[in-house]
CSV table of C-alpha atoms in Angstrom, one decimal:
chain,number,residue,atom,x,y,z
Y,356,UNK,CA,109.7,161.5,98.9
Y,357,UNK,CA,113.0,160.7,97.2
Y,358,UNK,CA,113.9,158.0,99.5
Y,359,UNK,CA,110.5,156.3,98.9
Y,360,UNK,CA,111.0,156.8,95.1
Y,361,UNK,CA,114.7,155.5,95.1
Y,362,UNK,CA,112.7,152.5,96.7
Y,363,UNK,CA,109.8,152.2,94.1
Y,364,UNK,CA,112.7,152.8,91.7
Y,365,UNK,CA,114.6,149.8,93.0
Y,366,UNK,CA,111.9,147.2,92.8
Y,367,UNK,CA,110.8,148.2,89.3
Y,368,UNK,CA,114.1,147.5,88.0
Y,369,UNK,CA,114.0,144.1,89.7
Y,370,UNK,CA,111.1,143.5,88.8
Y,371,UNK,CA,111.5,144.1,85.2
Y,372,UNK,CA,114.7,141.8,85.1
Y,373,UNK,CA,112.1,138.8,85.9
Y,374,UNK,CA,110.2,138.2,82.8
Y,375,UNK,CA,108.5,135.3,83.6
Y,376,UNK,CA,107.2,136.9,86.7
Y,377,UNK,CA,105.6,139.3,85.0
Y,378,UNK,CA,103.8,136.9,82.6
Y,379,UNK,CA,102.9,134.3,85.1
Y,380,UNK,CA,100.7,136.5,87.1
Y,381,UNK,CA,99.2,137.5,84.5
Y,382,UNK,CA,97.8,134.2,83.0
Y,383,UNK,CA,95.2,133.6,85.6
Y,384,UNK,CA,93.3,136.9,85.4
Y,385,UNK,CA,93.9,136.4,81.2
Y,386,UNK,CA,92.2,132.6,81.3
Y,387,UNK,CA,89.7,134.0,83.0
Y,388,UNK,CA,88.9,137.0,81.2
Y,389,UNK,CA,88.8,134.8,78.0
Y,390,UNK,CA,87.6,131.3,79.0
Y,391,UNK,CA,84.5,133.3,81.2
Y,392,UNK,CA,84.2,136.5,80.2
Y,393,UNK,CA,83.8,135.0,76.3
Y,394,UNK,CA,82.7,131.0,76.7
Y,395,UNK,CA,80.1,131.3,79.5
Y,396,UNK,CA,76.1,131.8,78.4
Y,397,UNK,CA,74.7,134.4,80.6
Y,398,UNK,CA,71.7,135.6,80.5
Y,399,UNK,CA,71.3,138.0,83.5
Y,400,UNK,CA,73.0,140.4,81.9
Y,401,UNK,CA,73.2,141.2,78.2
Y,402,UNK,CA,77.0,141.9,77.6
Y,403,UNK,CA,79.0,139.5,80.0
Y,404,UNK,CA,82.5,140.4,79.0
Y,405,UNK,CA,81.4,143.7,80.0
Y,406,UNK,CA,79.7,142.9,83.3
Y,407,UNK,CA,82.9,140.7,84.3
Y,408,UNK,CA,85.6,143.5,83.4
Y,409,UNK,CA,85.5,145.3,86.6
Y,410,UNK,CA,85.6,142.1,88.5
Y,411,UNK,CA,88.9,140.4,86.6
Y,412,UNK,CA,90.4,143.9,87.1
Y,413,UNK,CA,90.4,143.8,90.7
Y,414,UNK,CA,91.3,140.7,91.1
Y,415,UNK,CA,94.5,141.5,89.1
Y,416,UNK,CA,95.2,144.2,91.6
Y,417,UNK,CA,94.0,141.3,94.6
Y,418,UNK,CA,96.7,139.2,92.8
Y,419,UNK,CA,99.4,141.2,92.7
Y,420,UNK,CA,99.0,142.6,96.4
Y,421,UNK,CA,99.0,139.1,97.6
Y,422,UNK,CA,102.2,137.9,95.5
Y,423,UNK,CA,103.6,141.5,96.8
Y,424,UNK,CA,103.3,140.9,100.3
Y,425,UNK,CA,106.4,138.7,100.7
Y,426,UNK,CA,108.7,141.7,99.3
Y,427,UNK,CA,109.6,142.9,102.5
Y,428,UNK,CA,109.9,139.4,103.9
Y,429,UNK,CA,112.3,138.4,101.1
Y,430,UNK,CA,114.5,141.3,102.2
Y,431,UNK,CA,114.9,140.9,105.3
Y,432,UNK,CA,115.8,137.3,104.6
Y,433,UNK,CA,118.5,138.1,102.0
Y,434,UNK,CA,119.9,140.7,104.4
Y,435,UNK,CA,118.7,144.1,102.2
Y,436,UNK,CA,116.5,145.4,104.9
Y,437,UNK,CA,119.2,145.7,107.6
Y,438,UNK,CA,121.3,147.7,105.4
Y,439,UNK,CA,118.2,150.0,104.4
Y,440,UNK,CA,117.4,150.5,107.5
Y,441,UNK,CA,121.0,151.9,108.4
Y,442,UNK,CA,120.4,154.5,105.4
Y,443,UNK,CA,119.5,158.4,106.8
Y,444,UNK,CA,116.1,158.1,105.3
Y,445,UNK,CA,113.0,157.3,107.4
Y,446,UNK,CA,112.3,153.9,107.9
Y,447,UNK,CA,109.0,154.7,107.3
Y,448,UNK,CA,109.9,155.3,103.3
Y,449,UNK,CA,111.0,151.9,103.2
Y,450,UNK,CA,107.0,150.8,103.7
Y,451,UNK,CA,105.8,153.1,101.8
Y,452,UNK,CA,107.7,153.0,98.8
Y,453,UNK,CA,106.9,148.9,99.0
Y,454,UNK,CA,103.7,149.3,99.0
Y,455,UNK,CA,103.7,152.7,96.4
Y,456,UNK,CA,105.5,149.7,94.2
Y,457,UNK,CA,102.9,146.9,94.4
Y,458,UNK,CA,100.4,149.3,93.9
Y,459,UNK,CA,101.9,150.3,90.7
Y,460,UNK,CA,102.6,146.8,89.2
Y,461,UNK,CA,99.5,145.8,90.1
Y,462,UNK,CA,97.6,149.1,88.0
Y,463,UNK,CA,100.0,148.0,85.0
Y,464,UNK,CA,98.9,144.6,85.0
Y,465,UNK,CA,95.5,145.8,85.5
Y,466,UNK,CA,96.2,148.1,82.0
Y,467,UNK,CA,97.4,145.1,80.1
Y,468,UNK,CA,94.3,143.2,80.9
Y,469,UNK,CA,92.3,146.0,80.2
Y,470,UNK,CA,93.8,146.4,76.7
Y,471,UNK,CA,92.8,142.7,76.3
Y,472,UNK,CA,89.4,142.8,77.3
Y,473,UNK,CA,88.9,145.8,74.7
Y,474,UNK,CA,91.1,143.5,71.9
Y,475,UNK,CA,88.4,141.0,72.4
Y,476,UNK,CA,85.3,143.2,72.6
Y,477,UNK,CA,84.6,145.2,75.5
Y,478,UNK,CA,83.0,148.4,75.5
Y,479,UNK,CA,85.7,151.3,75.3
Y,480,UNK,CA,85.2,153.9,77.4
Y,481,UNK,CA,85.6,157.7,77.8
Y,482,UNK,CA,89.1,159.1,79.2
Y,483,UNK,CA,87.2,160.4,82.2
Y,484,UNK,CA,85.6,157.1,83.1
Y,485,UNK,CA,89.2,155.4,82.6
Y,486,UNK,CA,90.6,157.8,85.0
Y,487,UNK,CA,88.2,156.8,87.8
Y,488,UNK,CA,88.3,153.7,87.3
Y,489,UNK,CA,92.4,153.8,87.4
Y,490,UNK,CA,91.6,155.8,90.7
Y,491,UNK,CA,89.7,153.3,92.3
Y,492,UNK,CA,92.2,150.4,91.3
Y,493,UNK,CA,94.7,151.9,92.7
Y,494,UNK,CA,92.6,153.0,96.1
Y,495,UNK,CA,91.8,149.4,96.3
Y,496,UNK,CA,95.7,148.3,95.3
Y,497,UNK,CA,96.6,150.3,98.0
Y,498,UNK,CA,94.9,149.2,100.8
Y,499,UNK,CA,95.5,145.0,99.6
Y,500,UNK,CA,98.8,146.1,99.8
Y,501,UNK,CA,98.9,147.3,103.3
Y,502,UNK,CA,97.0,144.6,103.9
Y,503,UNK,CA,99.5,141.8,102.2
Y,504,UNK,CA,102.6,143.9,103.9
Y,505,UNK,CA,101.2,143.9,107.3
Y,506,UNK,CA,99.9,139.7,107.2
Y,507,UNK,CA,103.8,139.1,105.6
Y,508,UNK,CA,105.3,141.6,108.3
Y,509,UNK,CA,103.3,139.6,111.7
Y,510,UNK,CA,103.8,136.0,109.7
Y,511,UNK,CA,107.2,136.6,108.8
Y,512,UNK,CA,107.9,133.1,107.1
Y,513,UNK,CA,107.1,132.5,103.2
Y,514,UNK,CA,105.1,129.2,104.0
Y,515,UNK,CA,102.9,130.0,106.2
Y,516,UNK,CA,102.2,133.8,104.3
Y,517,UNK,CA,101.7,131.1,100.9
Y,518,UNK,CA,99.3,129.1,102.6
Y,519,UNK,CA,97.7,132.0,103.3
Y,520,UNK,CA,97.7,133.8,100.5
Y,521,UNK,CA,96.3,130.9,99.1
Y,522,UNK,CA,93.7,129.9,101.5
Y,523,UNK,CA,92.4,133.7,101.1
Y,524,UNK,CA,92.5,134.8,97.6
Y,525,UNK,CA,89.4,133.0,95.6
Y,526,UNK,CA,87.3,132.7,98.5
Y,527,UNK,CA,87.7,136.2,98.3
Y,528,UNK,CA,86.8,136.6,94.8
Y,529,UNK,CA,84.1,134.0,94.8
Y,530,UNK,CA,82.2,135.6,97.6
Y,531,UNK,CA,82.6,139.2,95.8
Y,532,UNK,CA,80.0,140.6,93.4
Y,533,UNK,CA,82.4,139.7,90.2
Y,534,UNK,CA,80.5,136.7,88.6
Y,535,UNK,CA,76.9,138.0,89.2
Y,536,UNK,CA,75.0,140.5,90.5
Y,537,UNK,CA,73.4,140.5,94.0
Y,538,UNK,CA,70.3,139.9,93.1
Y,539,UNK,CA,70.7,136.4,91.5
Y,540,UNK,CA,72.9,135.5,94.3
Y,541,UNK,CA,71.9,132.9,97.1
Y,542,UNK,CA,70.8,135.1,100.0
Y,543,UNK,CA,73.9,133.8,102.1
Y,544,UNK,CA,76.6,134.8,99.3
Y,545,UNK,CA,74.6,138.1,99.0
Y,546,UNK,CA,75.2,138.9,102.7
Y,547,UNK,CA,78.7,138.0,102.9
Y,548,UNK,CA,79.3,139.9,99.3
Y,549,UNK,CA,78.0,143.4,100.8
Y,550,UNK,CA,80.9,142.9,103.2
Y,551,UNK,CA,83.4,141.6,100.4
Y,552,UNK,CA,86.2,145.1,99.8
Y,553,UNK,CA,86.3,143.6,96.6
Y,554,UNK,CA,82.8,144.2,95.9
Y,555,UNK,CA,83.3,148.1,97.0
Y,556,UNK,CA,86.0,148.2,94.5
Y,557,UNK,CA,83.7,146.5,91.9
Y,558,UNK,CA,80.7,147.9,92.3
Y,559,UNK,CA,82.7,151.2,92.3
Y,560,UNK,CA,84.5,150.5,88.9
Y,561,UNK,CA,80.8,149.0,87.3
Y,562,UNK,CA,79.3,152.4,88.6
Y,563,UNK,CA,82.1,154.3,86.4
Y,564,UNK,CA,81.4,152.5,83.8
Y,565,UNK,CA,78.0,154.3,83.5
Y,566,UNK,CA,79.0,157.8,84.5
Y,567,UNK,CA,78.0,157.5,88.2
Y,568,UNK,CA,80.7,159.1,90.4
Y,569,UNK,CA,80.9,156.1,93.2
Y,570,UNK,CA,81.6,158.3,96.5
Y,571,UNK,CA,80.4,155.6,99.0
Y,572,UNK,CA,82.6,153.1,97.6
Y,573,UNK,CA,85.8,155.1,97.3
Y,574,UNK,CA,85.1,156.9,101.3
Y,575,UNK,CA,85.1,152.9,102.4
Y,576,UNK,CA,88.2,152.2,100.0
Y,577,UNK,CA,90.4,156.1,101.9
Y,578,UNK,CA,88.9,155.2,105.2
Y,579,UNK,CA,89.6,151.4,105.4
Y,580,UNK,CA,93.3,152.1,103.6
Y,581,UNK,CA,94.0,154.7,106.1
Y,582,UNK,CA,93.3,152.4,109.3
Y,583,UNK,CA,95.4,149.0,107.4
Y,584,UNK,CA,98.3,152.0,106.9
Y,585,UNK,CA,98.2,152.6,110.4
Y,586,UNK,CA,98.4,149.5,111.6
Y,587,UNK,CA,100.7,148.4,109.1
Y,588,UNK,CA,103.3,151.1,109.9
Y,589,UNK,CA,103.0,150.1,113.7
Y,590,UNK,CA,104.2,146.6,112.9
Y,591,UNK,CA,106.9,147.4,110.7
Y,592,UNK,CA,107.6,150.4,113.2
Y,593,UNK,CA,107.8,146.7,115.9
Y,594,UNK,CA,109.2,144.3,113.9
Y,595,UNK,CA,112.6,146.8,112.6
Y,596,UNK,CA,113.0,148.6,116.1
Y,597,UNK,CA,113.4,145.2,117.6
């Protein structure tokens, strides 16, 4: 545990030291928060701002897992991971601590855009639905970031893991239940929403919201970031043993 804190440690200072990092990735999920969340007429629902929360929230954790997948490629460009690798802890602690860290910029970029959406009229919350919904963020931040890891780890170039981080993020959040509800969907979208892991993390978020304590939602989110883990720590396991 101390290694993979020295690690989390480590990119949180470097991290901090890059301002405009930190601001530009949090413009998009800002604009749209504002620009939709405030300008759009909707009348499915009777507070949208409310109703499109949960969605901008995940896609701020979608975001930063995405943008956090090159970490480990960046260090093995510039020569760091060699030299961590020679260090008596696990390698394993390297992985996790990455992947600890994204996690945990991503839930603090998800708290300043929460603080936002209740600056500009969302409903606040009890502490106990707060705390489940900071559970579920960082359930679903956890398994994007496996997810980002292991894509950077089998791509291993910074082009092609852009391209597709780019080719993959707004489908992703266009084909989730974020914008509307299923039941004003097309019954195509509807189908491939059901299937979206955003959705679970959105629907799971919207359901405590109201109360409800979303179980199904948060077994898929532990059971789906327990099998990316795996296979995330047998590629990095392949690619460093090499």
């Amino acid at each position: 545990m101390k290694g993979i804190r020295e690690y989390i440690t480590r990119d949180m200072i470097k991290w901090s030291r890059s301002p405009v990092s930190v601001v530009s990735m949090l413009v998009m999920p800002a604009a749209w928060l504002i620009f939709v969340g405030l300008a759009l007429p909707v009348t499915f629902t009777g507070n949208y701002l409310d109703f499109i929360v949960p969605g901008i929230l995940v896609m701020t954790m979608l975001s930063s897992s995405l943008n956090g997948g090159t970490l480990l490629m960046f260090d093995k460009i510039l020569g760091f991971l060699n030299k961590f690798l020679a260090l008596p802890t696990p390698r394993e602690s390297i992985l996790v601590g990455k992947i600890l860290f994204i996690t945990i910029r991503g839930a603090i970029q998800a708290t300043i855009i929460l603080v936002i959406a209740v600056l500009i009229g969302a409903t606040i919350l009890s502490p106990a639905q707060y705390g489940m919904i900071y559970l579920i963020l960082l359930l679903f931040g956890f398994l994007m970031s496996a997810c980002a890891t292991t894509i950077a780890l089998y791509l291993s170039d910074h082009d092609s893991y852009a391209a597709f981080n780019t080719m993959i993020a707004m489908p992703l959040f266009f084909t989730s239940s974020a914008l509307m509800p299923y039941d004003v969907m097309p019954a195509w979208l509807r189908s491939i929403a059901h299937l979206n892991p955003l959705s679970y993390a959105i629907d799971a978020v919207r359901a405590a919201e109201t109360g409800i304590l979303p179980l199904v939602q948060i077994g898929l989110l532990i059971v789906l970031g327990g099998v990316v883990i795996a296979i995330c720590m047998h590629m990095f396991r392949r690619v460093t043993v090499g």
